[in-house]
mmCIF file of C-alpha atoms in Angstrom:
data_model
loop_
_atom_site.group_PDB
_atom_site.id
_atom_site.type_symbol
_atom_site.label_atom_id
_atom_site.label_comp_id
_atom_site.label_asym_id
_atom_site.label_seq_id
_atom_site.Cartn_x
_atom_site.Cartn_y
_atom_site.Cartn_z
ATOM 1 C CA UNK A 440 111.911 97.997 123.864
ATOM 2 C CA UNK A 441 107.922 98.087 122.703
ATOM 3 C CA UNK A 442 108.545 94.476 121.226
ATOM 4 C CA UNK A 443 110.094 93.638 124.468
ATOM 5 C CA UNK A 444 107.002 95.204 126.230
ATOM 6 C CA UNK A 445 104.651 93.051 124.444
ATOM 7 C CA UNK A 446 105.983 90.458 125.006
ATOM 8 C CA UNK A 447 106.313 91.004 128.811
ATOM 9 C CA UNK A 448 102.569 91.849 129.096
ATOM 10 C CA UNK A 449 101.123 88.207 127.474
ATOM 11 C CA UNK A 450 104.387 86.620 129.648
ATOM 12 C CA UNK A 451 102.792 88.421 132.633
ATOM 13 C CA UNK A 452 98.625 87.590 131.436
ATOM 14 C CA UNK A 453 99.052 84.405 131.104
ATOM 15 C CA UNK A 454 99.235 83.675 135.168
ATOM 16 C CA UNK A 455 95.731 82.498 134.782
ATOM 17 C CA UNK A 456 94.568 81.630 138.436
ATOM 18 C CA UNK A 457 96.058 84.377 140.025
ATOM 19 C CA UNK A 458 94.117 87.482 137.466
ATOM 20 C CA UNK A 459 91.093 85.064 138.533
ATOM 21 C CA UNK A 460 92.339 85.247 142.497
ATOM 22 C CA UNK A 461 92.802 89.170 142.282
ATOM 23 C CA UNK A 462 89.289 89.718 139.898
ATOM 24 C CA UNK A 463 86.806 88.328 143.094
ATOM 25 C CA UNK A 464 85.423 90.694 144.996
ATOM 26 C CA UNK A 465 88.216 91.407 147.783
ATOM 27 C CA UNK A 466 91.019 90.135 145.322
ATOM 28 C CA UNK A 467 92.108 93.209 144.747
ATOM 29 C CA UNK A 468 91.563 95.516 147.289
ATOM 30 C CA UNK A 469 93.390 92.138 149.507
ATOM 31 C CA UNK A 470 96.540 92.694 147.465
ATOM 32 C CA UNK A 471 96.352 96.266 147.827
ATOM 33 C CA UNK A 472 96.441 96.554 151.409
ATOM 34 C CA UNK A 473 99.126 94.154 151.920
ATOM 35 C CA UNK A 474 101.044 96.578 149.320
ATOM 36 C CA UNK A 475 100.387 99.950 151.596
ATOM 37 C CA UNK A 476 101.646 97.599 154.692
ATOM 38 C CA UNK A 477 104.355 96.568 153.489
ATOM 39 C CA UNK A 478 105.611 99.976 151.929
ATOM 40 C CA UNK A 479 104.990 100.952 155.124
ATOM 41 C CA UNK A 480 107.658 98.515 156.345
ATOM 42 C CA UNK A 481 110.789 99.201 154.147
ATOM 43 C CA UNK A 482 109.899 103.461 154.802
ATOM 44 C CA UNK A 483 109.871 102.575 158.111
ATOM 45 C CA UNK A 484 112.976 100.522 158.847
ATOM 46 C CA UNK A 485 114.905 101.698 155.714
ATOM 47 C CA UNK A 486 113.798 105.479 156.177
ATOM 48 C CA UNK A 487 114.958 105.171 160.311
ATOM 49 C CA UNK A 488 118.529 103.799 159.238
ATOM 50 C CA UNK A 489 118.570 107.153 156.526
ATOM 51 C CA UNK A 490 117.985 109.393 158.472
ATOM 52 C CA UNK A 491 120.520 107.860 161.440
ATOM 53 C CA UNK A 492 123.055 108.168 158.544
ATOM 54 C CA UNK A 493 121.896 111.539 158.108
ATOM 55 C CA UNK A 494 122.560 112.621 162.446
ATOM 56 C CA UNK A 495 119.037 111.180 163.870
ATOM 57 C CA UNK A 496 119.667 109.987 166.650
ATOM 58 C CA UNK A 497 123.605 109.657 166.993
ATOM 59 C CA UNK A 498 123.526 107.796 170.162
ATOM 60 C CA UNK A 499 121.901 104.493 168.580
ATOM 61 C CA UNK A 500 125.129 102.850 167.346
ATOM 62 C CA UNK A 501 124.603 102.616 162.911
ATOM 63 C CA UNK A 502 125.571 98.241 163.338
ATOM 64 C CA UNK A 503 122.290 97.985 166.039
ATOM 65 C CA UNK A 504 119.820 99.922 163.949
ATOM 66 C CA UNK A 505 121.453 97.558 160.965
ATOM 67 C CA UNK A 506 119.240 94.612 162.164
ATOM 68 C CA UNK A 507 115.802 96.417 161.882
ATOM 69 C CA UNK A 508 116.882 95.981 158.061
ATOM 70 C CA UNK A 509 115.981 92.562 157.483
ATOM 71 C CA UNK A 510 112.342 93.429 158.170
ATOM 72 C CA UNK A 511 112.721 96.214 155.556
ATOM 73 C CA UNK A 512 113.935 93.784 153.002
ATOM 74 C CA UNK A 513 111.056 91.741 154.615
ATOM 75 C CA UNK A 514 109.066 94.921 153.114
ATOM 76 C CA UNK A 515 110.185 94.829 150.104
ATOM 77 C CA UNK A 516 109.403 91.586 149.267
ATOM 78 C CA UNK A 517 106.034 91.452 150.308
ATOM 79 C CA UNK A 518 105.515 94.375 147.954
ATOM 80 C CA UNK A 519 107.114 92.707 144.830
ATOM 81 C CA UNK A 520 104.448 89.761 145.172
ATOM 82 C CA UNK A 521 102.003 92.030 145.705
ATOM 83 C CA UNK A 522 103.111 94.401 143.357
ATOM 84 C CA UNK A 523 103.422 90.977 140.564
ATOM 85 C CA UNK A 524 99.153 90.407 141.409
ATOM 86 C CA UNK A 525 98.390 93.768 139.821
ATOM 87 C CA UNK A 526 101.204 93.413 137.055
ATOM 88 C CA UNK A 527 100.121 89.427 136.267
ATOM 89 C CA UNK A 528 96.082 90.989 135.960
ATOM 90 C CA UNK A 529 96.765 93.891 134.194
ATOM 91 C CA UNK A 530 100.338 93.847 132.613
ATOM 92 C CA UNK A 531 99.131 96.621 129.779
ATOM 93 C CA UNK A 532 98.348 99.573 132.600
ATOM 94 C CA UNK A 533 101.796 98.996 134.260
ATOM 95 C CA UNK A 534 104.088 97.971 131.252
ATOM 96 C CA UNK A 535 102.893 101.149 129.647
ATOM 97 C CA UNK A 536 102.111 103.470 132.115
ATOM 98 C CA UNK A 537 105.048 106.207 132.234
ATOM 99 C CA UNK A 538 104.170 106.550 135.537
ATOM 100 C CA UNK A 539 105.101 103.243 136.341
ATOM 101 C CA UNK A 540 108.665 103.410 133.828
ATOM 102 C CA UNK A 541 109.230 106.152 136.319
ATOM 103 C CA UNK A 542 108.894 104.028 139.427
ATOM 104 C CA UNK A 543 110.804 101.060 138.095
ATOM 105 C CA UNK A 544 113.592 104.016 137.373
ATOM 106 C CA UNK A 545 113.439 105.541 141.177
ATOM 107 C CA UNK A 546 114.010 101.213 142.460
ATOM 108 C CA UNK A 547 116.368 100.703 140.523
ATOM 109 C CA UNK A 548 118.257 103.649 141.458
ATOM 110 C CA UNK A 549 117.123 102.985 144.329
ATOM 111 C CA UNK A 550 119.134 99.915 143.966
ATOM 112 C CA UNK A 551 121.929 100.798 142.654
ATOM 113 C CA UNK A 552 122.166 103.304 145.564
ATOM 114 C CA UNK A 553 122.412 100.915 148.703
ATOM 115 C CA UNK A 554 124.394 98.115 146.600
ATOM 116 C CA UNK A 555 126.722 101.302 146.615
ATOM 117 C CA UNK A 556 126.388 101.515 150.525
ATOM 118 C CA UNK A 557 127.449 97.965 151.111
ATOM 119 C CA UNK A 558 129.905 98.250 149.071
ATOM 120 C CA UNK A 559 131.367 101.084 150.510
ATOM 121 C CA UNK A 560 130.716 101.962 153.707
ATOM 122 C CA UNK A 561 128.700 99.372 155.354
ATOM 123 C CA UNK A 562 132.256 97.453 157.056
ATOM 124 C CA UNK A 563 132.925 100.786 157.958
ATOM 125 C CA UNK A 564 130.095 102.489 160.025
ATOM 126 C CA UNK A 565 129.098 99.056 161.827
ATOM 127 C CA UNK A 566 132.624 98.162 162.688
ATOM 128 C CA UNK A 567 133.026 98.231 166.678
ATOM 129 C CA UNK A 568 134.587 100.799 166.513
ATOM 130 C CA UNK A 569 133.662 102.877 163.590
ATOM 131 C CA UNK A 570 134.003 105.921 163.793
ATOM 132 C CA UNK A 571 131.517 108.844 162.788
ATOM 133 C CA UNK A 572 129.927 107.827 159.319
ATOM 134 C CA UNK A 573 132.077 110.323 156.633
ATOM 135 C CA UNK A 574 129.895 113.507 155.096
ATOM 136 C CA UNK A 575 129.544 111.507 151.646
ATOM 137 C CA UNK A 576 127.396 109.197 153.135
ATOM 138 C CA UNK A 577 124.333 111.833 153.631
ATOM 139 C CA UNK A 578 124.556 111.630 149.830
ATOM 140 C CA UNK A 579 123.905 108.230 150.185
ATOM 141 C CA UNK A 580 121.377 108.274 152.965
ATOM 142 C CA UNK A 581 119.114 111.433 151.027
ATOM 143 C CA UNK A 582 119.451 109.241 147.994
ATOM 144 C CA UNK A 583 117.988 106.499 149.539
ATOM 145 C CA UNK A 584 115.309 108.654 150.962
ATOM 146 C CA UNK A 585 114.232 110.294 148.472
ATOM 147 C CA UNK A 586 114.003 107.377 145.717
ATOM 148 C CA UNK A 587 111.356 105.327 147.665
ATOM 149 C CA UNK A 588 109.480 109.099 147.799
ATOM 150 C CA UNK A 589 109.746 108.636 144.773
ATOM 151 C CA UNK A 590 109.077 105.296 144.006
ATOM 152 C CA UNK A 591 105.526 106.168 146.163
ATOM 153 C CA UNK A 592 104.585 108.883 144.126
ATOM 154 C CA UNK A 593 104.560 107.405 141.355
ATOM 155 C CA UNK A 594 102.848 104.119 142.953
ATOM 156 C CA UNK A 595 99.899 106.358 143.438
ATOM 157 C CA UNK A 596 99.698 108.831 140.564
ATOM 158 C CA UNK A 597 99.622 104.909 138.167
ATOM 159 C CA UNK A 598 96.127 105.612 137.714
ATOM 160 C CA UNK A 599 96.438 109.076 136.448
ATOM 161 C CA UNK A 600 98.247 107.876 133.991
ATOM 162 C CA UNK A 601 96.363 104.701 132.818
ATOM 163 C CA UNK A 602 97.726 104.490 129.159
ATOM 164 C CA UNK A 603 95.778 105.053 125.975
ATOM 165 C CA UNK A 604 95.440 103.431 123.072
ATOM 166 C CA UNK A 605 98.212 103.887 120.820
ATOM 167 C CA UNK A 606 97.448 106.333 117.300
ATOM 168 C CA UNK A 607 98.895 105.586 114.102
ATOM 169 C CA UNK A 608 102.143 106.262 114.704
ATOM 170 C CA UNK A 609 102.088 103.315 117.121
ATOM 171 C CA UNK A 610 104.381 103.617 119.791
ATOM 172 C CA UNK A 611 107.665 104.634 119.998
ATOM 173 C CA UNK A 612 110.604 102.902 121.409
ATOM 174 C CA UNK A 613 109.697 102.968 124.640
ATOM 175 C CA UNK A 614 105.693 101.915 124.664
ATOM 176 C CA UNK A 615 103.187 104.500 126.474
ATOM 177 C CA UNK A 616 100.479 103.685 124.972
ATOM 178 C CA UNK A 617 99.010 100.276 124.773
ATOM 179 C CA UNK A 618 100.471 98.658 121.809
ATOM 180 C CA UNK A 619 97.649 97.369 118.480
ATOM 181 C CA UNK A 620 99.330 93.265 119.016
ATOM 182 C CA UNK A 621 99.399 92.564 114.846
ATOM 183 C CA UNK A 622 100.238 96.067 113.566
ATOM 184 C CA UNK A 623 103.820 95.372 115.451
ATOM 185 C CA UNK A 624 104.255 91.992 114.710
ATOM 186 C CA UNK B 100 75.346 120.659 154.852
ATOM 187 C CA UNK B 101 77.250 118.214 153.144
ATOM 188 C CA UNK B 102 76.042 119.530 150.088
ATOM 189 C CA UNK B 103 77.906 122.843 150.737
ATOM 190 C CA UNK B 104 80.935 122.101 151.950
ATOM 191 C CA UNK B 105 81.254 119.812 148.645
ATOM 192 C CA UNK B 106 80.027 123.105 146.865
ATOM 193 C CA UNK B 107 83.066 125.409 148.130
ATOM 194 C CA UNK B 108 85.911 126.949 146.121
ATOM 195 C CA UNK B 109 88.221 124.171 147.695
ATOM 196 C CA UNK B 110 86.425 121.048 147.655
ATOM 197 C CA UNK B 111 85.879 121.183 143.952
ATOM 198 C CA UNK B 112 89.284 122.064 143.303
ATOM 199 C CA UNK B 113 90.685 118.947 145.037
ATOM 200 C CA UNK B 114 87.831 116.514 142.883
ATOM 201 C CA UNK B 115 87.823 118.237 139.615
ATOM 202 C CA UNK B 116 91.347 120.478 138.825
ATOM 203 C CA UNK B 117 93.762 119.258 135.937
ATOM 204 C CA UNK B 118 96.258 119.118 138.153
ATOM 205 C CA UNK B 119 98.505 116.698 139.191
ATOM 206 C CA UNK B 120 99.135 118.726 142.930
ATOM 207 C CA UNK B 121 94.949 118.596 143.066
ATOM 208 C CA UNK B 122 93.594 115.595 143.848
ATOM 209 C CA UNK B 123 96.856 112.928 142.428
ATOM 210 C CA UNK B 124 99.158 115.251 144.433
ATOM 211 C CA UNK B 125 97.234 115.217 148.118
ATOM 212 C CA UNK B 126 96.504 111.386 148.072
ATOM 213 C CA UNK B 127 100.836 110.753 147.327
ATOM 214 C CA UNK B 128 101.799 113.245 150.675
ATOM 215 C CA UNK B 129 98.875 111.107 152.578
ATOM 216 C CA UNK B 130 100.559 108.343 151.783
ATOM 217 C CA UNK B 131 104.037 109.428 151.801
ATOM 218 C CA UNK B 132 102.876 110.499 155.614
ATOM 219 C CA UNK B 133 101.366 106.784 156.461
ATOM 220 C CA UNK B 134 104.616 105.310 155.499
ATOM 221 C CA UNK B 135 106.895 107.370 157.926
ATOM 222 C CA UNK B 136 103.686 107.507 160.326
ATOM 223 C CA UNK B 137 103.176 103.557 159.855
ATOM 224 C CA UNK B 138 106.638 103.035 159.615
ATOM 225 C CA UNK B 139 108.229 104.189 162.844
ATOM 226 C CA UNK B 140 105.685 103.921 164.905
ATOM 227 C CA UNK B 141 105.787 100.233 163.295
ATOM 228 C CA UNK B 142 110.406 100.367 164.058
ATOM 229 C CA UNK B 143 109.433 101.594 167.587
ATOM 230 C CA UNK B 144 107.151 98.800 168.115
ATOM 231 C CA UNK B 145 109.350 95.796 166.211
ATOM 232 C CA UNK B 146 112.527 97.941 168.943
ATOM 233 C CA UNK B 147 110.293 96.923 172.213
ATOM 234 C CA UNK B 148 109.330 93.158 170.301
ATOM 235 C CA UNK B 149 113.263 92.637 170.309
ATOM 236 C CA UNK B 150 114.394 92.925 167.094
ATOM 237 C CA UNK B 151 117.536 95.095 166.983
ATOM 238 C CA UNK B 152 117.996 94.523 170.595
ATOM 239 C CA UNK B 153 121.062 96.284 170.850
ATOM 240 C CA UNK B 154 119.618 99.471 169.828
ATOM 241 C CA UNK B 155 118.715 101.059 173.316
ATOM 242 C CA UNK B 156 115.645 101.365 173.623
ATOM 243 C CA UNK B 157 115.337 104.901 174.707
ATOM 244 C CA UNK B 158 117.178 106.484 171.661
ATOM 245 C CA UNK B 159 114.254 105.046 169.600
ATOM 246 C CA UNK B 160 111.970 108.288 170.587
ATOM 247 C CA UNK B 161 114.993 110.823 168.633
ATOM 248 C CA UNK B 162 112.740 109.282 165.183
ATOM 249 C CA UNK B 163 109.153 110.495 167.657
ATOM 250 C CA UNK B 164 110.220 114.170 165.895
ATOM 251 C CA UNK B 165 110.291 112.934 162.447
ATOM 252 C CA UNK B 166 107.224 110.659 163.031
ATOM 253 C CA UNK B 167 105.236 113.779 164.441
ATOM 254 C CA UNK B 168 105.968 115.447 161.043
ATOM 255 C CA UNK B 169 104.711 113.182 159.338
ATOM 256 C CA UNK B 170 101.442 112.289 161.642
ATOM 257 C CA UNK B 171 100.445 116.497 160.717
ATOM 258 C CA UNK B 172 101.323 116.559 156.904
ATOM 259 C CA UNK B 173 98.263 112.860 157.050
ATOM 260 C CA UNK B 174 96.652 115.066 159.105
ATOM 261 C CA UNK B 175 96.078 118.177 156.900
ATOM 262 C CA UNK B 176 95.847 115.939 153.950
ATOM 263 C CA UNK B 177 93.427 113.663 155.159
ATOM 264 C CA UNK B 178 91.165 117.045 155.448
ATOM 265 C CA UNK B 179 91.570 117.921 152.472
ATOM 266 C CA UNK B 180 90.490 114.203 151.265
ATOM 267 C CA UNK B 181 87.919 114.695 153.093
ATOM 268 C CA UNK B 182 86.391 118.579 151.867
ATOM 269 C CA UNK B 183 87.130 117.271 148.611
ATOM 270 C CA UNK B 184 84.388 113.903 148.944
ATOM 271 C CA UNK B 185 82.723 114.471 152.396
ATOM 272 C CA UNK B 186 79.815 112.201 151.557
ATOM 273 C CA UNK B 187 82.045 109.678 150.565
ATOM 274 C CA UNK B 188 83.693 109.093 153.711
ATOM 275 C CA UNK B 189 81.544 110.084 156.491
ATOM 276 C CA UNK B 190 78.677 107.428 155.016
ATOM 277 C CA UNK B 191 80.905 104.862 155.014
ATOM 278 C CA UNK B 192 81.220 103.068 158.539
ATOM 279 C CA UNK B 193 84.635 101.867 157.781
ATOM 280 C CA UNK B 194 85.708 105.305 157.518
ATOM 281 C CA UNK B 195 85.205 105.488 161.418
ATOM 282 C CA UNK B 196 87.270 101.748 162.197
ATOM 283 C CA UNK B 197 89.773 103.950 160.497
ATOM 284 C CA UNK B 198 89.550 106.781 162.833
ATOM 285 C CA UNK B 199 89.277 104.954 165.516
ATOM 286 C CA UNK B 200 92.030 102.784 165.180
ATOM 287 C CA UNK B 201 94.123 105.891 164.869
ATOM 288 C CA UNK B 202 93.120 107.621 167.467
ATOM 289 C CA UNK B 203 93.748 104.272 169.638
ATOM 290 C CA UNK B 204 97.513 104.210 167.854
ATOM 291 C CA UNK B 205 97.721 108.205 169.373
ATOM 292 C CA UNK B 206 97.314 107.282 173.062
ATOM 293 C CA UNK B 207 99.949 104.289 172.640
ATOM 294 C CA UNK B 208 102.090 106.026 171.282
ATOM 295 C CA UNK B 209 102.120 108.462 174.145
ATOM 296 C CA UNK B 210 101.594 105.486 176.171
ATOM 297 C CA UNK B 211 104.980 104.004 175.244
ATOM 298 C CA UNK B 212 107.010 107.928 174.953
ATOM 299 C CA UNK B 213 106.284 108.079 178.570
ATOM 300 C CA UNK B 214 106.232 104.729 179.811
ATOM 301 C CA UNK B 215 108.775 102.773 177.949
ATOM 302 C CA UNK B 216 110.688 104.980 175.608
ATOM 303 C CA UNK B 217 111.375 107.406 179.009
ATOM 304 C CA UNK B 218 110.661 105.678 182.245
ATOM 305 C CA UNK B 219 112.619 102.188 180.647
ATOM 306 C CA UNK B 220 111.827 98.747 180.241
ATOM 307 C CA UNK B 221 108.211 98.168 181.736
ATOM 308 C CA UNK B 222 106.127 94.515 181.976
ATOM 309 C CA UNK B 223 103.064 95.774 179.601
ATOM 310 C CA UNK B 224 105.466 97.021 176.825
ATOM 311 C CA UNK B 225 105.202 94.274 174.239
ATOM 312 C CA UNK B 226 101.265 94.211 175.140
ATOM 313 C CA UNK B 227 101.473 98.049 173.887
ATOM 314 C CA UNK B 228 103.578 97.372 170.915
ATOM 315 C CA UNK B 229 100.914 94.430 170.058
ATOM 316 C CA UNK B 230 98.557 96.966 169.860
ATOM 317 C CA UNK B 231 100.140 99.360 168.001
ATOM 318 C CA UNK B 232 101.157 97.605 164.916
ATOM 319 C CA UNK B 233 97.647 95.899 165.276
ATOM 320 C CA UNK B 234 96.173 99.323 165.503
ATOM 321 C CA UNK B 235 98.555 100.940 162.235
ATOM 322 C CA UNK B 236 98.074 97.957 160.231
ATOM 323 C CA UNK B 237 94.165 98.335 160.662
ATOM 324 C CA UNK B 238 93.964 101.652 160.074
ATOM 325 C CA UNK B 239 96.204 101.460 156.764
ATOM 326 C CA UNK B 240 93.128 98.282 155.700
ATOM 327 C CA UNK B 241 90.522 100.458 156.616
ATOM 328 C CA UNK B 242 92.023 103.210 154.341
ATOM 329 C CA UNK B 243 92.403 101.387 151.884
ATOM 330 C CA UNK B 244 89.048 99.592 151.854
ATOM 331 C CA UNK B 245 87.542 103.223 151.907
ATOM 332 C CA UNK B 246 87.886 102.685 148.050
ATOM 333 C CA UNK B 247 86.587 99.918 147.907
ATOM 334 C CA UNK B 248 83.211 100.360 150.152
ATOM 335 C CA UNK B 249 81.623 103.618 150.255
ATOM 336 C CA UNK B 250 78.198 104.011 149.027
ATOM 337 C CA UNK B 251 77.278 108.023 147.951
ATOM 338 C CA UNK B 252 80.272 109.078 146.334
ATOM 339 C CA UNK B 253 78.863 113.013 146.714
ATOM 340 C CA UNK B 254 75.345 114.067 148.525
ATOM 341 C CA UNK B 255 73.543 114.529 144.903
#
C-alpha cells in the first residue's frame, strides 16, 4: 500500500500547471470556496432525500423529491474536481493523512450504500403506486446521513492530522507519515 | 475589551486546547451546520426555480425545522469561534460581509416561508429564490475567505 501511495503522490504531483494555478494568491481560497458550495449542494439534496426516507415530509412523493438528486451529484462532481486540485498541489498532505484515509473510507461506504439503495429500493419507492418505504429504508437513509457527516468532519480535521516525515521504522502497510522515497524504493 | 475576551478561560480553551473537541470539533460542527442551512435553503430555492416540479411547494416547509436546527448549531458554534478569535473576525471587513449576507438570507427565509410556501405561488417567488441562493453563496464565500483576509490574529 505504501508503495502505491508513493506512486500516487508522484503522479498527482506531476500536474504542474494545476499546482501553479493553485499557488497563486487566490487559487487555493477559490477552490476551497467551490468545495464548500459543492458540499452544501450535495448535503442539501442528498440530505433532504434521506430525511424524506426517515419520515420527514411524508406527503412529498419520493419520486418527485428524487429529481433533486442530479443537483446533489453535480455538487459531488464539483467537490471531486476541486478536491483533486488540492491533491495535485499538496499530494503528500492528503495521501499520507489518516484523516483523509477515513474521509475516503466514509465516501466509499456512502457510495456502496447509495448503490444498495438503487439496486434494492429505488424502483419500489419511486413507483407510481408506491407504498410507504419499508422500515429498513431508514437504515439506508441514516447510513447516508452519518457517512456524509463523517466525510465533512474528516475533511475539516485534515489540517489537524498533517503527516510528519516517517521515523526510522519507515511507513507501515498504510503510510501515515511522509516516507523518504529513497529508502522505500 | 478584545484583550479581556481573549484572556477568558473559554477563549483560551478554544484556541489552545489540544483536544479535538475544542477548535477542530467546533469547526466541524460549523461546517456540518453550514451544509444543513445552505443546503436546505438551496434545495427550497431550486424547487421554486423549477427543479423537481412535482414536489408540492408548500410541503418543502417540512424541512424548515431541520434548517433552523442547523442555523442554531451554527449560531452557537460561530459564537464560540468568535470568542476564540474575536480580534481576527471583528477587525476584518469580510466578517461583516458574511454577517450581512446571513442577515439578508434570514429575511428571505421568512419571506419565502410566508409568501411562497404558505400562501402558495407568487410572482416574485423566483426573484426571492435567486436572492436566497446569492446570499448563501456569498455567506459561504465570505466565511471561507476569513481564513485568508484577516489582518490581526489576536489583539496583542
